[in-house]
Short mmCIF file of C-alpha atoms and ligand atoms in Angstrom, two decimals:
data_model
loop_
_atom_site.label_atom_id
_atom_site.label_comp_id
_atom_site.label_asym_id
_atom_site.label_seq_id
_atom_site.Cartn_x
_atom_site.Cartn_y
_atom_site.Cartn_z
CA MET A 1 49.90 -10.27 -17.50
CA THR A 2 47.69 -13.30 -17.17
CA GLY A 3 44.03 -14.06 -17.80
CA THR A 4 41.75 -11.66 -19.62
CA ALA A 5 42.94 -8.28 -20.77
CA HIS A 6 40.26 -6.63 -18.66
CA ALA A 7 41.71 -4.48 -15.90
CA GLY A 8 38.75 -4.56 -13.52
CA ALA A 9 37.65 -7.32 -11.22
CA VAL A 10 36.08 -10.39 -12.82
CA LEU A 11 33.24 -12.28 -11.17
CA THR A 12 32.92 -15.85 -12.41
CA ILE A 13 29.57 -17.55 -11.86
CA ASP A 14 29.39 -21.29 -12.37
CA LEU A 15 25.93 -22.19 -13.63
CA ALA A 16 26.66 -25.92 -13.57
CA ALA A 17 27.51 -25.62 -9.88
CA ILE A 18 24.12 -24.00 -9.27
CA GLN A 19 22.47 -26.88 -11.12
CA GLN A 20 24.47 -29.40 -9.11
CA ASN A 21 23.44 -27.67 -5.89
CA TYR A 22 19.81 -27.70 -6.96
CA GLU A 23 20.01 -31.43 -7.65
CA LEU A 24 21.67 -32.14 -4.30
CA LEU A 25 19.01 -30.23 -2.35
CA ARG A 26 16.18 -31.76 -4.39
CA ASP A 27 17.54 -35.26 -3.81
CA MET A 28 17.80 -34.65 -0.07
CA ALA A 29 14.03 -34.15 0.05
CA PRO A 30 12.80 -36.95 -2.22
CA GLY A 31 9.16 -36.71 -1.16
CA ALA A 32 8.94 -32.98 -1.80
CA GLU A 33 9.14 -30.67 -4.75
CA CYS A 34 12.12 -28.34 -4.79
CA ALA A 35 11.63 -24.66 -5.60
CA ALA A 36 14.37 -22.08 -6.11
CA LEU A 37 14.49 -18.72 -4.37
CA VAL A 38 15.63 -16.20 -6.96
CA LYS A 39 14.95 -12.95 -5.12
CA ALA A 40 17.49 -10.12 -5.21
CA ASN A 41 18.66 -11.05 -8.71
CA ALA A 42 19.16 -14.69 -7.74
CA TYR A 43 21.15 -13.65 -4.66
CA GLY A 44 23.30 -11.35 -6.73
CA THR A 45 24.35 -14.01 -9.23
CA GLY A 46 22.16 -12.86 -12.15
CA ALA A 47 18.58 -14.09 -12.44
CA ASP A 48 18.63 -13.80 -16.25
CA ARG A 49 21.31 -16.50 -16.48
CA VAL A 50 20.49 -18.49 -13.38
CA GLY A 51 16.77 -18.83 -14.24
CA PRO A 52 17.31 -20.79 -17.48
CA ALA A 53 20.03 -22.92 -15.80
CA LEU A 54 17.66 -23.87 -12.99
CA TRP A 55 14.90 -24.56 -15.48
CA ASP A 56 17.24 -26.92 -17.34
CA ALA A 57 17.98 -28.66 -14.04
CA GLY A 58 14.26 -29.36 -13.70
CA CYS A 59 13.19 -26.58 -11.36
CA ARG A 60 9.63 -25.48 -12.07
CA ILE A 61 8.74 -23.37 -9.00
CA TYR A 62 10.37 -20.04 -8.19
CA PHE A 63 9.98 -17.41 -5.52
CA THR A 64 10.89 -13.74 -5.88
CA ALA A 65 10.51 -11.04 -3.25
CA THR A 66 8.99 -8.33 -5.41
CA LEU A 67 6.51 -8.09 -8.24
CA ASP A 68 9.05 -6.43 -10.52
CA GLU A 69 11.51 -9.27 -9.93
CA ALA A 70 8.80 -11.74 -10.83
CA ILE A 71 7.82 -9.91 -14.02
CA ALA A 72 11.43 -9.91 -15.16
CA PHE A 73 11.87 -13.55 -14.13
CA ARG A 74 8.86 -14.62 -16.20
CA GLY A 75 10.85 -13.46 -19.21
CA PHE A 76 13.84 -15.59 -18.17
CA VAL A 77 12.03 -18.90 -17.67
CA GLY A 78 9.00 -18.75 -19.96
CA PRO A 79 5.28 -19.34 -19.48
CA ASP A 80 5.31 -22.73 -17.76
CA ALA A 81 7.23 -21.77 -14.61
CA ARG A 82 5.21 -21.19 -11.45
CA ILE A 83 6.36 -17.94 -9.89
CA PHE A 84 5.40 -16.82 -6.38
CA VAL A 85 5.91 -13.31 -5.06
CA LEU A 86 6.81 -13.35 -1.37
CA ASN A 87 5.92 -9.73 -0.66
CA GLY A 88 2.23 -10.29 -1.36
CA VAL A 89 -0.10 -8.19 -3.46
CA PHE A 90 -1.46 -4.67 -3.20
CA GLU A 91 -4.74 -3.89 -4.93
CA ASN A 92 -3.15 -1.68 -7.56
CA GLU A 93 -0.83 -4.55 -8.56
CA ALA A 94 -3.51 -7.12 -9.29
CA GLU A 95 -3.61 -6.50 -13.04
CA GLU A 96 0.12 -7.04 -13.34
CA PHE A 97 -0.07 -10.30 -11.40
CA SER A 98 -2.67 -11.51 -13.86
CA ALA A 99 -0.91 -10.22 -16.96
CA HIS A 100 2.24 -12.19 -16.10
CA ASP A 101 0.52 -15.20 -14.51
CA LEU A 102 2.14 -14.65 -11.11
CA ALA A 103 1.00 -15.97 -7.76
CA PRO A 104 1.17 -13.74 -4.69
CA VAL A 105 2.11 -15.19 -1.33
CA LEU A 106 -0.77 -13.84 0.76
CA ASN A 107 0.52 -12.51 4.05
CA ASP A 108 -2.57 -11.31 5.89
CA LEU A 109 -6.30 -11.79 6.02
CA GLY A 110 -6.97 -8.59 4.08
CA GLN A 111 -4.94 -9.88 1.14
CA ILE A 112 -6.74 -13.22 1.28
CA LEU A 113 -10.13 -11.54 1.17
CA PHE A 114 -9.04 -9.25 -1.65
CA TRP A 115 -7.56 -12.05 -3.75
CA SER A 116 -10.55 -14.31 -3.15
CA GLN A 117 -12.94 -11.51 -4.12
CA ARG A 118 -10.97 -10.95 -7.29
CA ALA A 119 -11.09 -14.66 -8.15
CA ARG A 120 -14.86 -14.63 -7.80
CA THR A 121 -15.13 -11.47 -9.91
CA LEU A 122 -12.95 -12.96 -12.64
CA GLU A 123 -14.75 -16.30 -12.24
CA ARG A 124 -11.56 -18.30 -12.31
CA PRO A 125 -9.38 -19.75 -9.57
CA LEU A 126 -6.36 -17.61 -8.75
CA PRO A 127 -3.12 -19.33 -7.78
CA THR A 128 -1.59 -18.39 -4.47
CA ALA A 129 0.28 -19.51 -1.37
CA ILE A 130 -0.72 -18.49 2.12
CA HIS A 131 2.01 -17.60 4.58
CA PHE A 132 1.70 -18.08 8.35
CA ASP A 133 3.95 -16.42 10.87
CA THR A 134 5.19 -19.02 13.35
CA GLY A 135 7.88 -16.94 15.00
CA MET A 136 9.41 -14.40 12.65
CA SER A 137 7.07 -11.48 13.41
CA ARG A 138 7.73 -10.26 9.92
CA LEU A 139 5.41 -11.42 7.14
CA GLY A 140 2.58 -13.92 7.25
CA LEU A 141 -0.69 -14.29 9.12
CA PRO A 142 -0.24 -13.87 12.86
CA SER A 143 -1.95 -16.48 15.00
CA ASP A 144 -5.14 -14.48 15.60
CA GLU A 145 -5.66 -14.06 11.85
CA ALA A 146 -4.88 -17.75 11.31
CA GLN A 147 -7.60 -18.52 13.85
CA ARG A 148 -10.09 -16.32 12.01
CA LEU A 149 -9.23 -18.03 8.75
CA ALA A 150 -9.81 -21.41 10.38
CA ASP A 151 -13.16 -20.19 11.72
CA ASP A 152 -14.24 -19.07 8.28
CA PRO A 153 -12.46 -21.00 5.51
CA SER A 154 -14.88 -19.51 2.97
CA SER A 155 -12.52 -16.49 3.03
CA MET A 156 -10.43 -18.61 0.66
CA ASP A 157 -13.23 -19.29 -1.83
CA GLY A 158 -12.03 -18.96 -5.39
CA LEU A 159 -8.39 -19.33 -4.46
CA SER A 160 -6.25 -22.11 -5.82
CA VAL A 161 -4.04 -22.55 -2.76
CA SER A 162 -0.84 -24.23 -3.95
CA TYR A 163 0.84 -24.11 -0.55
CA LEU A 164 0.42 -23.17 3.04
CA MET A 165 3.82 -21.99 4.12
CA SER A 166 5.86 -20.69 7.02
CA HIS A 167 9.48 -19.65 7.45
CA LEU A 168 12.08 -20.87 9.96
CA ILE A 169 14.00 -18.36 12.07
CA ALA A 170 17.04 -20.40 13.15
CA SER A 171 17.32 -23.37 10.82
CA GLU A 172 21.10 -22.96 10.48
CA VAL A 173 21.39 -23.99 14.13
CA PRO A 174 20.24 -27.62 13.94
CA ASP A 175 19.82 -28.18 17.67
CA ASP A 176 17.94 -24.97 18.38
CA PRO A 177 14.62 -26.12 19.86
CA VAL A 178 12.83 -23.27 18.08
CA ASN A 179 12.99 -25.30 14.84
CA GLY A 180 10.83 -28.08 16.21
CA GLN A 181 8.55 -25.58 17.93
CA GLN A 182 7.89 -23.71 14.70
CA LEU A 183 7.21 -26.94 12.84
CA ALA A 184 4.79 -28.07 15.55
CA ARG A 185 3.04 -24.70 15.51
CA PHE A 186 2.74 -24.82 11.74
CA ASN A 187 1.47 -28.40 11.70
CA SER A 188 -1.17 -27.78 14.35
CA LEU A 189 -2.30 -24.69 12.50
CA ARG A 190 -2.57 -26.68 9.27
CA ALA A 191 -4.77 -29.17 11.08
CA THR A 192 -7.37 -26.43 11.64
CA LEU A 193 -7.54 -25.58 7.93
CA PRO A 194 -8.64 -27.40 4.80
CA SER A 195 -5.87 -29.68 3.54
CA PHE A 196 -3.37 -28.04 1.19
CA PRO A 197 0.24 -28.88 0.36
CA ALA A 198 2.67 -27.28 2.81
CA SER A 199 6.18 -25.83 2.93
CA ILE A 200 8.50 -24.65 5.71
CA ALA A 201 12.13 -25.45 4.83
CA ASN A 202 14.64 -22.96 3.46
CA SER A 203 18.15 -24.16 2.55
CA SER A 204 19.18 -24.94 6.11
CA GLY A 205 15.74 -26.33 6.91
CA ILE A 206 16.28 -29.10 4.36
CA PHE A 207 19.13 -30.35 6.56
CA LEU A 208 16.87 -30.60 9.63
CA GLY A 209 15.41 -33.89 8.40
CA ALA A 210 12.41 -35.30 6.61
CA ASP A 211 9.83 -33.88 9.04
CA PHE A 212 10.68 -30.44 7.70
CA HIS A 213 10.44 -31.31 4.00
CA LEU A 214 6.64 -31.48 3.77
CA ASP A 215 5.49 -30.96 0.14
CA LEU A 216 7.87 -28.27 -1.04
CA VAL A 217 11.33 -27.12 0.01
CA ARG A 218 12.44 -23.54 -0.70
CA PRO A 219 16.22 -23.26 -0.85
CA GLY A 220 17.94 -20.01 -1.67
CA VAL A 221 21.44 -19.32 -0.42
CA ALA A 222 22.71 -22.93 -0.66
CA LEU A 223 21.98 -22.95 -4.40
CA TYR A 224 24.54 -20.17 -4.69
CA GLY A 225 27.23 -22.02 -2.75
CA ALA A 226 26.93 -20.77 0.83
CA ASN A 227 27.09 -23.30 3.63
CA PRO A 228 23.60 -24.14 4.92
CA GLN A 229 25.09 -25.84 7.99
CA PRO A 230 27.76 -23.50 9.36
CA SER A 231 28.85 -26.02 12.00
CA SER A 232 29.74 -28.68 9.39
CA ALA A 233 31.78 -28.85 6.19
CA ASN A 234 30.06 -27.17 3.26
CA PRO A 235 28.31 -29.78 1.08
CA MET A 236 27.53 -27.27 -1.68
CA ALA A 237 29.56 -26.71 -4.84
CA GLU A 238 31.29 -23.37 -5.13
CA VAL A 239 29.42 -20.98 -7.44
CA ILE A 240 31.23 -17.65 -7.41
CA GLN A 241 34.83 -16.63 -7.72
CA LEU A 242 36.03 -13.06 -7.71
CA LYS A 243 39.44 -12.16 -9.04
CA ALA A 244 41.05 -8.79 -9.50
CA LYS A 245 44.33 -7.50 -10.83
CA ILE A 246 46.85 -5.47 -8.96
CA LEU A 247 46.70 -1.86 -10.14
CA GLN A 248 49.74 -0.56 -8.34
CA VAL A 249 52.41 -1.74 -5.92
CA ARG A 250 54.36 0.52 -3.61
CA LEU A 251 56.96 0.26 -0.93
CA VAL A 252 56.19 2.08 2.28
CA ASP A 253 58.09 2.29 5.50
CA SER A 254 57.53 3.48 9.01
CA PRO A 255 56.05 5.96 9.99
CA GLN A 256 53.73 5.86 6.95
CA THR A 257 50.06 4.91 7.16
CA VAL A 258 47.71 3.23 4.70
CA GLY A 259 44.29 4.47 3.64
CA TYR A 260 41.66 6.88 4.92
CA GLY A 261 41.85 7.78 8.54
CA ALA A 262 45.37 6.37 8.90
CA THR A 263 43.94 3.30 10.60
CA HIS A 264 46.88 1.15 9.50
CA ARG A 265 50.40 2.14 10.43
CA VAL A 266 53.32 0.22 8.95
CA SER A 267 56.08 -0.74 11.32
CA GLY A 268 58.82 -1.45 8.80
CA PRO A 269 59.45 -1.89 5.07
CA THR A 270 56.14 -3.03 3.62
CA ARG A 271 54.81 -3.67 0.14
CA ILE A 272 51.25 -2.55 -0.46
CA ALA A 273 49.23 -3.69 -3.49
CA THR A 274 46.07 -1.87 -4.52
CA ILE A 275 43.21 -3.69 -6.28
CA PRO A 276 40.00 -2.37 -7.90
CA VAL A 277 37.43 -3.71 -5.44
CA GLY A 278 35.72 -1.46 -2.90
CA TYR A 279 32.57 -0.99 -0.92
CA ALA A 280 30.79 0.31 -4.01
CA ASP A 281 31.34 -3.19 -5.39
CA GLY A 282 29.80 -4.79 -2.36
CA TYR A 283 33.07 -5.52 -0.55
CA PRO A 284 31.91 -4.55 2.94
CA ARG A 285 33.62 -1.67 4.66
CA SER A 286 33.52 -3.80 7.78
CA LEU A 287 36.31 -5.89 6.20
CA SER A 288 38.68 -2.95 6.71
CA GLY A 289 41.68 -4.47 8.48
CA ARG A 290 39.85 -7.83 8.64
CA GLY A 291 39.48 -9.13 5.10
CA TYR A 292 42.07 -11.12 3.21
CA CYS A 293 42.93 -12.14 -0.34
CA TYR A 294 45.32 -14.58 -2.00
CA VAL A 295 48.24 -13.57 -4.19
CA GLY A 296 50.48 -16.26 -5.65
CA GLY A 297 48.90 -18.80 -3.32
CA ILE A 298 49.70 -16.77 -0.21
CA GLN A 299 47.12 -15.24 2.09
CA VAL A 300 47.49 -11.48 2.37
CA PRO A 301 45.57 -9.17 4.69
CA VAL A 302 43.44 -6.20 3.71
CA VAL A 303 45.11 -3.30 5.50
CA GLY A 304 43.62 0.10 6.12
CA ARG A 305 40.08 1.02 5.28
CA VAL A 306 38.09 -0.42 2.42
CA SER A 307 37.40 2.57 0.21
CA MET A 308 34.75 3.06 -2.46
CA ASP A 309 36.64 1.60 -5.41
CA LEU A 310 39.81 0.14 -3.93
CA ILE A 311 41.33 -2.00 -1.23
CA THR A 312 44.95 -2.19 -0.15
CA LEU A 313 46.73 -5.45 0.65
CA ASP A 314 49.92 -6.03 2.57
CA VAL A 315 51.80 -8.27 0.13
CA THR A 316 55.17 -8.15 1.89
CA ALA A 317 55.06 -11.93 2.41
CA VAL A 318 54.64 -12.67 -1.30
CA PRO A 319 57.80 -13.13 -3.43
CA SER A 320 58.31 -9.85 -5.27
CA ASP A 321 58.26 -11.45 -8.73
CA GLN A 322 54.59 -12.35 -8.10
CA VAL A 323 53.52 -8.85 -7.14
CA PHE A 324 53.27 -6.47 -10.08
CA PRO A 325 50.59 -4.40 -11.81
CA GLY A 326 48.33 -6.91 -13.57
CA ALA A 327 49.12 -9.82 -11.24
CA GLU A 328 46.05 -11.80 -10.26
CA VAL A 329 44.49 -11.59 -6.81
CA VAL A 330 41.82 -13.99 -5.55
CA VAL A 331 39.24 -11.95 -3.64
CA MET A 332 36.46 -14.51 -3.13
CA GLY A 333 36.27 -18.24 -3.81
CA GLY A 334 38.80 -21.03 -3.60
CA GLU A 335 40.66 -20.62 -0.31
CA ILE A 336 38.31 -17.77 0.62
CA SER A 337 34.91 -19.21 1.42
CA LEU A 338 31.99 -16.79 1.36
CA ASP A 339 31.01 -17.85 4.84
CA ALA A 340 34.44 -17.30 6.37
CA LEU A 341 34.91 -13.95 4.66
CA ALA A 342 31.47 -12.80 5.72
CA ASP A 343 32.23 -13.88 9.25
CA ALA A 344 35.46 -11.86 9.24
CA GLY A 345 33.40 -8.78 8.32
CA GLY A 346 30.68 -9.41 10.86
CA THR A 347 28.12 -10.25 8.20
CA ILE A 348 26.67 -13.31 6.43
CA ALA A 349 27.22 -14.91 3.03
CA TYR A 350 23.73 -13.75 1.99
CA GLU A 351 24.85 -10.14 2.25
CA LEU A 352 28.13 -10.70 0.39
CA LEU A 353 26.23 -12.41 -2.44
CA THR A 354 23.40 -9.93 -2.78
CA ALA A 355 25.82 -7.00 -2.67
CA LEU A 356 27.93 -8.30 -5.58
CA SER A 357 28.48 -5.36 -7.83
CA GLY A 358 27.10 -4.73 -11.26
CA ARG A 359 30.50 -3.17 -11.92
CA TYR A 360 32.38 -6.47 -11.92
CA ARG A 361 32.92 -8.02 -15.32
CA ARG A 362 30.70 -11.12 -15.15
CA GLU A 363 31.68 -14.37 -16.78
CA TYR A 364 29.23 -17.25 -16.73
CA ILE A 365 30.68 -20.71 -17.04
CA PHE A 366 29.38 -24.28 -16.98
CA ASP A 367 32.15 -25.99 -15.13
CA ALA A 368 31.03 -27.66 -11.89
CA GLY A 369 33.74 -29.70 -10.29
CA ARG A 370 36.57 -27.30 -10.95
CA THR A 371 38.80 -26.90 -7.96
C1 PLP B 1 14.66 -16.09 1.35
C2 PLP B 1 13.62 -17.07 1.75
C3 PLP B 1 13.86 -18.45 1.62
C4 PLP B 1 15.23 -19.01 1.27
O1 PLP B 1 16.06 -18.91 2.38
P1 PLP B 1 17.58 -19.42 2.33
O2 PLP B 1 18.01 -19.33 3.73
O3 PLP B 1 18.30 -18.47 1.43
O4 PLP B 1 17.56 -20.79 1.79
C5 PLP B 1 12.81 -19.31 1.85
N1 PLP B 1 11.59 -18.85 2.23
C6 PLP B 1 11.35 -17.54 2.40
C7 PLP B 1 10.00 -17.09 2.84
C8 PLP B 1 12.36 -16.60 2.17
O5 PLP B 1 12.10 -15.30 2.35
#
């Protein structure tokens, strides 16, 4: 047996790599501040550990999706961090925003009026960002509401507007004309409003050039090692590695099948290794018959269906002295990039990251530059 004595799968998260990624993205946008998106438990990597690491790297601005994420995150980074909540604010949440010094991203005119009224009642400016929809049709002021805000900027009285922001819909495709169109829409909208700092770029948006950097960039997924430019080599340092140990090895032969539903039929003498990673751990069921791992430096396919707690690998190609209960299997990281694995399963690295199981043994390291 090698490695730790633990029998389950071990997820290693490299905090120094996250710091290095933060520094790379920040340095790409020298005129702008660089925030960190830490929603969904810092994209599955553990906000409690990632928050302090980002703080040490100099990050002072954070975005969560939900209020509860933001309240927890306040505890991870202390009182001086600026924390924005993307999902906005409902009236019954206002006290909690104040108690934890959180800033809502205001997504419609009603929220702006409510937050401005509250600022005037409390007689102190309330921090916020205002989000404009320039093509997502998801969150943010639609154009008619943006027009009404421009017609009556006093709706923002009492607000301390840190940023006007918008969100790109196709920034990972650098030559998609929609990127430039959204930027132009956002910039012309800003011209109708009082002057505030502005932000539009997510991870991939940073790579679209200086016009997109504005005053603040908002990377998420690239901090955690995914490739922000799928058509080029990944410039980001690898953050996560997932390794498991073989639980059992068996020899099967035709006409046997492997797994639920008998979707995989062996055609001759085959060695199957079973490892403790399944869809309950966030290994997508769509990787059934499509995923792959590495054993002893050799790529081996996932055969049969991904089940809740287990996957089965065809390890026939691996020398038999390397395939035994307790032998190490690389499931993610190294030769297996998040982006390529996600692609094999018809999903994206974001989903693989945010689905990472709480069941994995987590080991945090500071070791950027390991290979
Ligand atoms: C998630 C999110 C980001 C970060 O996007 P990435 O593609 O992960 O870099 C930025 N802005 C908003 C509004 C988001 O919701």
